[in-house]
C-alpha atoms as one frame of an Amber mdcrd trajectory, in Angstrom:
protein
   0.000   0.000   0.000   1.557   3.651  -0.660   2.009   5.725   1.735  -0.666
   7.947   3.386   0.098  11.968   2.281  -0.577  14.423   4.655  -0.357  18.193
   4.561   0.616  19.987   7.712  -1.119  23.760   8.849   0.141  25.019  11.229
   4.541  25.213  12.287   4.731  24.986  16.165   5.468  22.130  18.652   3.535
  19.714  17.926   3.369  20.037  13.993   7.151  18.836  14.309   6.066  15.913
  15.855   3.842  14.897  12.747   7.247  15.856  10.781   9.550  13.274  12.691
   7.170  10.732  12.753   6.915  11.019   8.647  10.628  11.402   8.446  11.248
   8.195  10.470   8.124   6.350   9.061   8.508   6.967   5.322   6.559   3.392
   4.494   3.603   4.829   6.232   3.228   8.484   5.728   4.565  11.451   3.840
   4.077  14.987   4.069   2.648  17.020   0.785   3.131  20.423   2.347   3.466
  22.312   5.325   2.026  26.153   5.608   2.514  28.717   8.231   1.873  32.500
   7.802   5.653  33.202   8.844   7.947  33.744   6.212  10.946  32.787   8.001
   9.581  29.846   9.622   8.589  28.759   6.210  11.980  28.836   5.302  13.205
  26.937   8.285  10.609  24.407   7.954  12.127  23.707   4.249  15.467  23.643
   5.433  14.922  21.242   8.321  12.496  19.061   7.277  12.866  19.231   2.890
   9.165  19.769   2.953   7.155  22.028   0.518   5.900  25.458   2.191   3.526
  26.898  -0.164   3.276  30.976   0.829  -0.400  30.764   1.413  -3.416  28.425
   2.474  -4.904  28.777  -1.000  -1.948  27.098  -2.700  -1.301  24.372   0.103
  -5.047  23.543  -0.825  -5.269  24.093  -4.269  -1.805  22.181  -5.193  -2.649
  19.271  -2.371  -2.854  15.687  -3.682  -3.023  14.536  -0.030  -5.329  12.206
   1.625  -6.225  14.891   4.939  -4.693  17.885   6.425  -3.679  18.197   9.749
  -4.391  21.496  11.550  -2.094  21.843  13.839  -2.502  25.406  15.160  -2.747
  27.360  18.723  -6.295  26.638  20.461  -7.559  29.800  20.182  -7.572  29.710
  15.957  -8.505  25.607  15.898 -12.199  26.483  15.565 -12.581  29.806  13.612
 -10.057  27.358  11.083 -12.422  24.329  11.374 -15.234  26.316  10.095 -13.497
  27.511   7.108 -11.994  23.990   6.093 -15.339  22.203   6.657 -16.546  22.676
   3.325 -13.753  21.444   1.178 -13.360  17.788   0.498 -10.011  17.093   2.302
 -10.316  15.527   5.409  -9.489  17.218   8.557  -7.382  15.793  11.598  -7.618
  18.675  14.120  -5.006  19.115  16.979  -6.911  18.991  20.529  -9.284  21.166
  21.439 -11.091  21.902  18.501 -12.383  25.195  20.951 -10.707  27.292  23.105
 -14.159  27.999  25.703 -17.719  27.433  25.651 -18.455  29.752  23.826 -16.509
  29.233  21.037 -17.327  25.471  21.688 -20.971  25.920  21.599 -21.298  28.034
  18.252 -18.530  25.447  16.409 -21.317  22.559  16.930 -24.572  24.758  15.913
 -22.405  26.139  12.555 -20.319  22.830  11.549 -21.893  21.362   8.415 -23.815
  17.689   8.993 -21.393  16.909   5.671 -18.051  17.574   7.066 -15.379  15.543
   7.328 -13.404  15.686  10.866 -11.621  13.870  13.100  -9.860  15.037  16.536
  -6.288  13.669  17.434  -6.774  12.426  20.671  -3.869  10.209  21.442  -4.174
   9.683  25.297  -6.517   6.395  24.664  -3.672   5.366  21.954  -0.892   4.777
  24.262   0.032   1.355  24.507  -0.676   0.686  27.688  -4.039   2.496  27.761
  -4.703  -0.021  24.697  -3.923  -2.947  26.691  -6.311  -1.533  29.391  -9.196
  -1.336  26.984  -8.490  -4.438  25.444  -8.996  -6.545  28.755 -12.125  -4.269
  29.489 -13.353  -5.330  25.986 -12.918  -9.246  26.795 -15.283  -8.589  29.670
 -12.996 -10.201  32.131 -13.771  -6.656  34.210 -17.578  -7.423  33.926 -19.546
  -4.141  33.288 -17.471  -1.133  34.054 -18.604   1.216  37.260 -16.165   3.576
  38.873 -12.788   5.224  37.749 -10.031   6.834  39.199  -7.808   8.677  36.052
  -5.166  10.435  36.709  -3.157  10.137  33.306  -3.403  13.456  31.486  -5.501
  17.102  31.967  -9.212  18.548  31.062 -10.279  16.837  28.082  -7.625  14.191
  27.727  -8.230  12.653  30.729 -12.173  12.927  29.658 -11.471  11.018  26.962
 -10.238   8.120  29.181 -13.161   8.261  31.501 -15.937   7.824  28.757 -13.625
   5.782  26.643 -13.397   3.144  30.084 -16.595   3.675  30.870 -18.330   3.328
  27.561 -20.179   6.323  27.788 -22.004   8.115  25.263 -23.810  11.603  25.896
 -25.041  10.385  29.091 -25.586  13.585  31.321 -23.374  14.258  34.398 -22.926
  16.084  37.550 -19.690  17.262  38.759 -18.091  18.820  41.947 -14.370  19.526
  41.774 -11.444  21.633  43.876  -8.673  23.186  42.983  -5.540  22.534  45.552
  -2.028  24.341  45.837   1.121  23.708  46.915   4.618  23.386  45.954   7.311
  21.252  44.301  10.528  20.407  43.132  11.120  22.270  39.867  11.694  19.751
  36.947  12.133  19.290  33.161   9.796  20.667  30.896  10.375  19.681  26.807
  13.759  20.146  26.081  14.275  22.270  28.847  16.488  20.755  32.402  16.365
  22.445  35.454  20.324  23.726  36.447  19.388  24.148  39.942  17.387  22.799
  43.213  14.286  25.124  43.044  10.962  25.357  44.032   7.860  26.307  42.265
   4.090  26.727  42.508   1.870  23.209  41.516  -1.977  23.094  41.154  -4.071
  19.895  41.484  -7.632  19.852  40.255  -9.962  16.864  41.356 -13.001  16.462
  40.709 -15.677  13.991  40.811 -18.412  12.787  38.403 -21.480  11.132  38.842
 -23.365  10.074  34.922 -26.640   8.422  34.515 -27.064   4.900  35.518 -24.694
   5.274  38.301 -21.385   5.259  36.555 -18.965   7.865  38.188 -15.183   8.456
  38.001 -12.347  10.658  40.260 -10.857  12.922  37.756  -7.016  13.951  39.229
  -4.435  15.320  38.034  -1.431  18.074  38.232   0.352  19.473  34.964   3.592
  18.580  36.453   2.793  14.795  35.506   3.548  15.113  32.154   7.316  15.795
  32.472   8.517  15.492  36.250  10.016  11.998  37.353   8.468  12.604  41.049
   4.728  13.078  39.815   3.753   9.485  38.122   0.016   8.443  36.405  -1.907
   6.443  38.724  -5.377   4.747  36.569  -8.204   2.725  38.315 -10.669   0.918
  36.892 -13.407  -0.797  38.261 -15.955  -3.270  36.931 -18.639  -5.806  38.300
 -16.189  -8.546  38.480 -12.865  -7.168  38.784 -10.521  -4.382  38.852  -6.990
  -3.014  37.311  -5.027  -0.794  39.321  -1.842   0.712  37.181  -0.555  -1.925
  35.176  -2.411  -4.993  37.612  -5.603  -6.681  37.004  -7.543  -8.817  39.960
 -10.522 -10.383  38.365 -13.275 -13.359  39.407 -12.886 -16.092  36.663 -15.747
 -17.459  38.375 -17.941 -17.469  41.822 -14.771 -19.134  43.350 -11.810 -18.344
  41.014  -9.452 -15.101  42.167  -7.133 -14.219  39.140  -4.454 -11.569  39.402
  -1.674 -10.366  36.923   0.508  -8.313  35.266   0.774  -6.055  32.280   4.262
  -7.292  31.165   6.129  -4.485  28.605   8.081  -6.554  26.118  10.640  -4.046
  24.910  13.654  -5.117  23.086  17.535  -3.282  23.185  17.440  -3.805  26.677
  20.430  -6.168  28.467  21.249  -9.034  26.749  19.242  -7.793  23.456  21.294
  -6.724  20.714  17.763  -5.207  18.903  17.102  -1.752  18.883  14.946  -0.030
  21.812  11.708  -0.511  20.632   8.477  -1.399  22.447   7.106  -4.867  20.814
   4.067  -4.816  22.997   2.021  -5.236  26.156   1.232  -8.792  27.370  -1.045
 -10.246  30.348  -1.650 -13.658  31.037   0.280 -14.908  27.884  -1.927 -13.223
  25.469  -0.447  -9.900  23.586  -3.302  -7.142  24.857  -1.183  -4.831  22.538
   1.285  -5.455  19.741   3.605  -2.090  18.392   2.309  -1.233  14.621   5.671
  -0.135  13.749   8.101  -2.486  15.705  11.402  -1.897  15.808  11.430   1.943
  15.528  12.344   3.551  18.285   9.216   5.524  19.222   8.294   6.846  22.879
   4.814   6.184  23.590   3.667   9.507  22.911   5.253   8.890  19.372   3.404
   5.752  19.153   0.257   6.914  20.169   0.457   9.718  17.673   1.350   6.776
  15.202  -1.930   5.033  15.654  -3.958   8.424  15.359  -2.661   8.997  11.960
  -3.071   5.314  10.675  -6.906   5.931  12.400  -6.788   8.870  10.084  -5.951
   6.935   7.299  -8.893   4.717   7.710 -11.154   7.382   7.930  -9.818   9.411
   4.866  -9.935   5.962   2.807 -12.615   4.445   4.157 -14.762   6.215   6.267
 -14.011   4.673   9.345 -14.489   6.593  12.318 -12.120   6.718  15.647 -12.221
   9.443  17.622 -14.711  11.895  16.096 -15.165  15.729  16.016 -18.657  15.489
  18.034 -16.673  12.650  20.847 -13.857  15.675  21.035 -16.755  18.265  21.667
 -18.354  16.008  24.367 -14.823  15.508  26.180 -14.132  19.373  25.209 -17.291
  20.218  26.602 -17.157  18.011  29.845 -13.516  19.479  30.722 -14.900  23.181
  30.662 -17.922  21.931  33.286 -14.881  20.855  35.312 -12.990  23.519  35.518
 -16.406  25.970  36.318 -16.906  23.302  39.337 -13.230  24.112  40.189 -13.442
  27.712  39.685 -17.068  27.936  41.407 -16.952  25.903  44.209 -20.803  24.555
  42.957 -22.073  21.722  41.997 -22.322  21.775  37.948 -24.934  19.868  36.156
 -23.757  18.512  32.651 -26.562  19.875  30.153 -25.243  17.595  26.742 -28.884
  18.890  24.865 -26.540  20.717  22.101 -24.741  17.768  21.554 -28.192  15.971
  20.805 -29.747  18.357  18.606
């Protein structure tokens, strides 16, 4: 099969990501073009990467032969852009959030056409070992699923988890939630390395939901979880017949039967492997719950995560198959600003998903 061709709007952080993973995945994907407003970052987007930077949006659309365009812009200019690419026949994979507040949330859903063509690159349910975690869920060896405890990534990526886990739809929701403060150890952030022992502020948010039919989940989480080595992800998941707890599963086999194991990480490179390091996949029990689509490159999990969007992208570009789409990103979207007003507020917030149902 040829590769999948992408084009690229957008130049900042996490555009280069799409970059590196074409450049070190040239089998799967290759980049048509690549526009940002900037003049001079369009010239050192050419020289680093050898892509085409066409000097306006008009061209990148008008020359594309690609399958979808990513939009990879700042939050605040996701939606406004969404609007305007909706009614050309490229596909769209938007970066996360595809709104920067309710209100800009709100009017993106009453103005998007019924005909357009979206998907949202949520990658937190894509890591490999959130695969594995759905993949026992979906053998039922959990039973039904009831409660949650996520703390594995902020607002609307850790949403995605919770109705992802708890196989919710547009169920409606109350939430309560508080904000705490305190401090910690300053540590790396991107390619940045603390060069001294230094303290800084850190904020908490937890919060608590309750859906229809008795489903609920802890949301908690601090930003500093995403690059600190003393602030780790802790997930819980509970169903009728058994529980995982990290990277541990207890379940019931029957009335009688206790059954506990471990998510095993079969990575290669390490001692005694001459391979390269490379994740090969995520085993319990003997059976692979997740096996790496692009073993033996050397990908992080983020990386491979970001991987599996775009082949989901693919799919939907080729053949209409739908992942993650733009209405679940508005419900998560959506369900992460009610959290923060029950932060902010104090109050109890009631989760009104009518607009999603219209």
């Amino acid at each position: 099969m040829k590769p999948v061709r992408f084009s690229i709007i957008g130049g900042g952080w996490r555009a280069h990501f799409y970059l590196r993973l074409a450049k070190m995945l040239p089998h799967l994907f290759e980049v048509s073009g690549v526009y940002v407003r900037d003049s001079d970052k369009r010239q050192q987007l050419q020289a680093a990467w050898n892509v085409n930077t066409p000097s306006t949006l008009d061209k990148l659309l008008n020359a594309s032969d690609a399958d979808f365009i990513v939009l990879s812009i700042s939050k605040q200019a996701v939606a406004p852009m969404l609007l305007e690419l909706a009614s050309t026949s490229i596909p769209i994979l938007a970066e996360t959030p595809p709104a920067a507040n309710l209100e800009q949330l709100l009017h993106l859903v009453a103005n998007m056409p019924a005909n357009a063509r979206i998907q949202v690159a949520e990658q937190y349910p894509f890591y490999p070992h959130n695969q594995a975690r759905t993949a026992l869920l979906a053998a039922g060896k959990l039973g039904e699923p009831v409660h949650l405890q996520v703390s594995a990534g902020h607002g609307y990526h850790g949403m995605s988890l919770i109705r992802r886990w708890l196989a919710l739809g547009n169920e409606e929701c109350t939430i309560t939630g508080q904000r705490f403060e305190s401090s910690i150890m300053e540590g790396p952030y991107r390619e940045q390395l603390p060069q001294e022992e230094r303290f800084v502020a850190s904020s908490q948010d937890v919060a608590l939901f309750q859906f229809e039919g008795g489903r609920s989940a802890v949301f908690d989480f601090t930003r500093e979880q995403y690059f600190s080595p003393i602030r780790q992800n802790r997930v819980l998941i509970r169903g009728t017949k058994g529980e995982i707890i990290d990277n541990r599963a207890y379940y019931m086999a029957d009335f009688e039967t206790p059954i506990q194991g471990k998510f095993t990480r079969i990575q290669s490179g390490g001692e005694g492997s001459l391979g390269p390091l490379s994740l090969e996949g995520i085993v319990f029990e003997g059976d692979w719950l997740y096996r790496n689509p692009v073993h033996p490159t050397a990908f992080t999990d983020e990386e491979l995560a970001m991987t599996q969007v775009l082949l989901h992208m693919a799919d939907y570009a080729r053949q209409g198959i739908s992942t993650y789409s733009f209405m679940d990103a508005c419900l998560d979207t959506y369900l992460a600003f009610m959290m923060d007003e029950a932060i902010h507020t104090g109050h109890r917030v009631v989760a009104d998903l009518s607009f999603i149902r219209k």
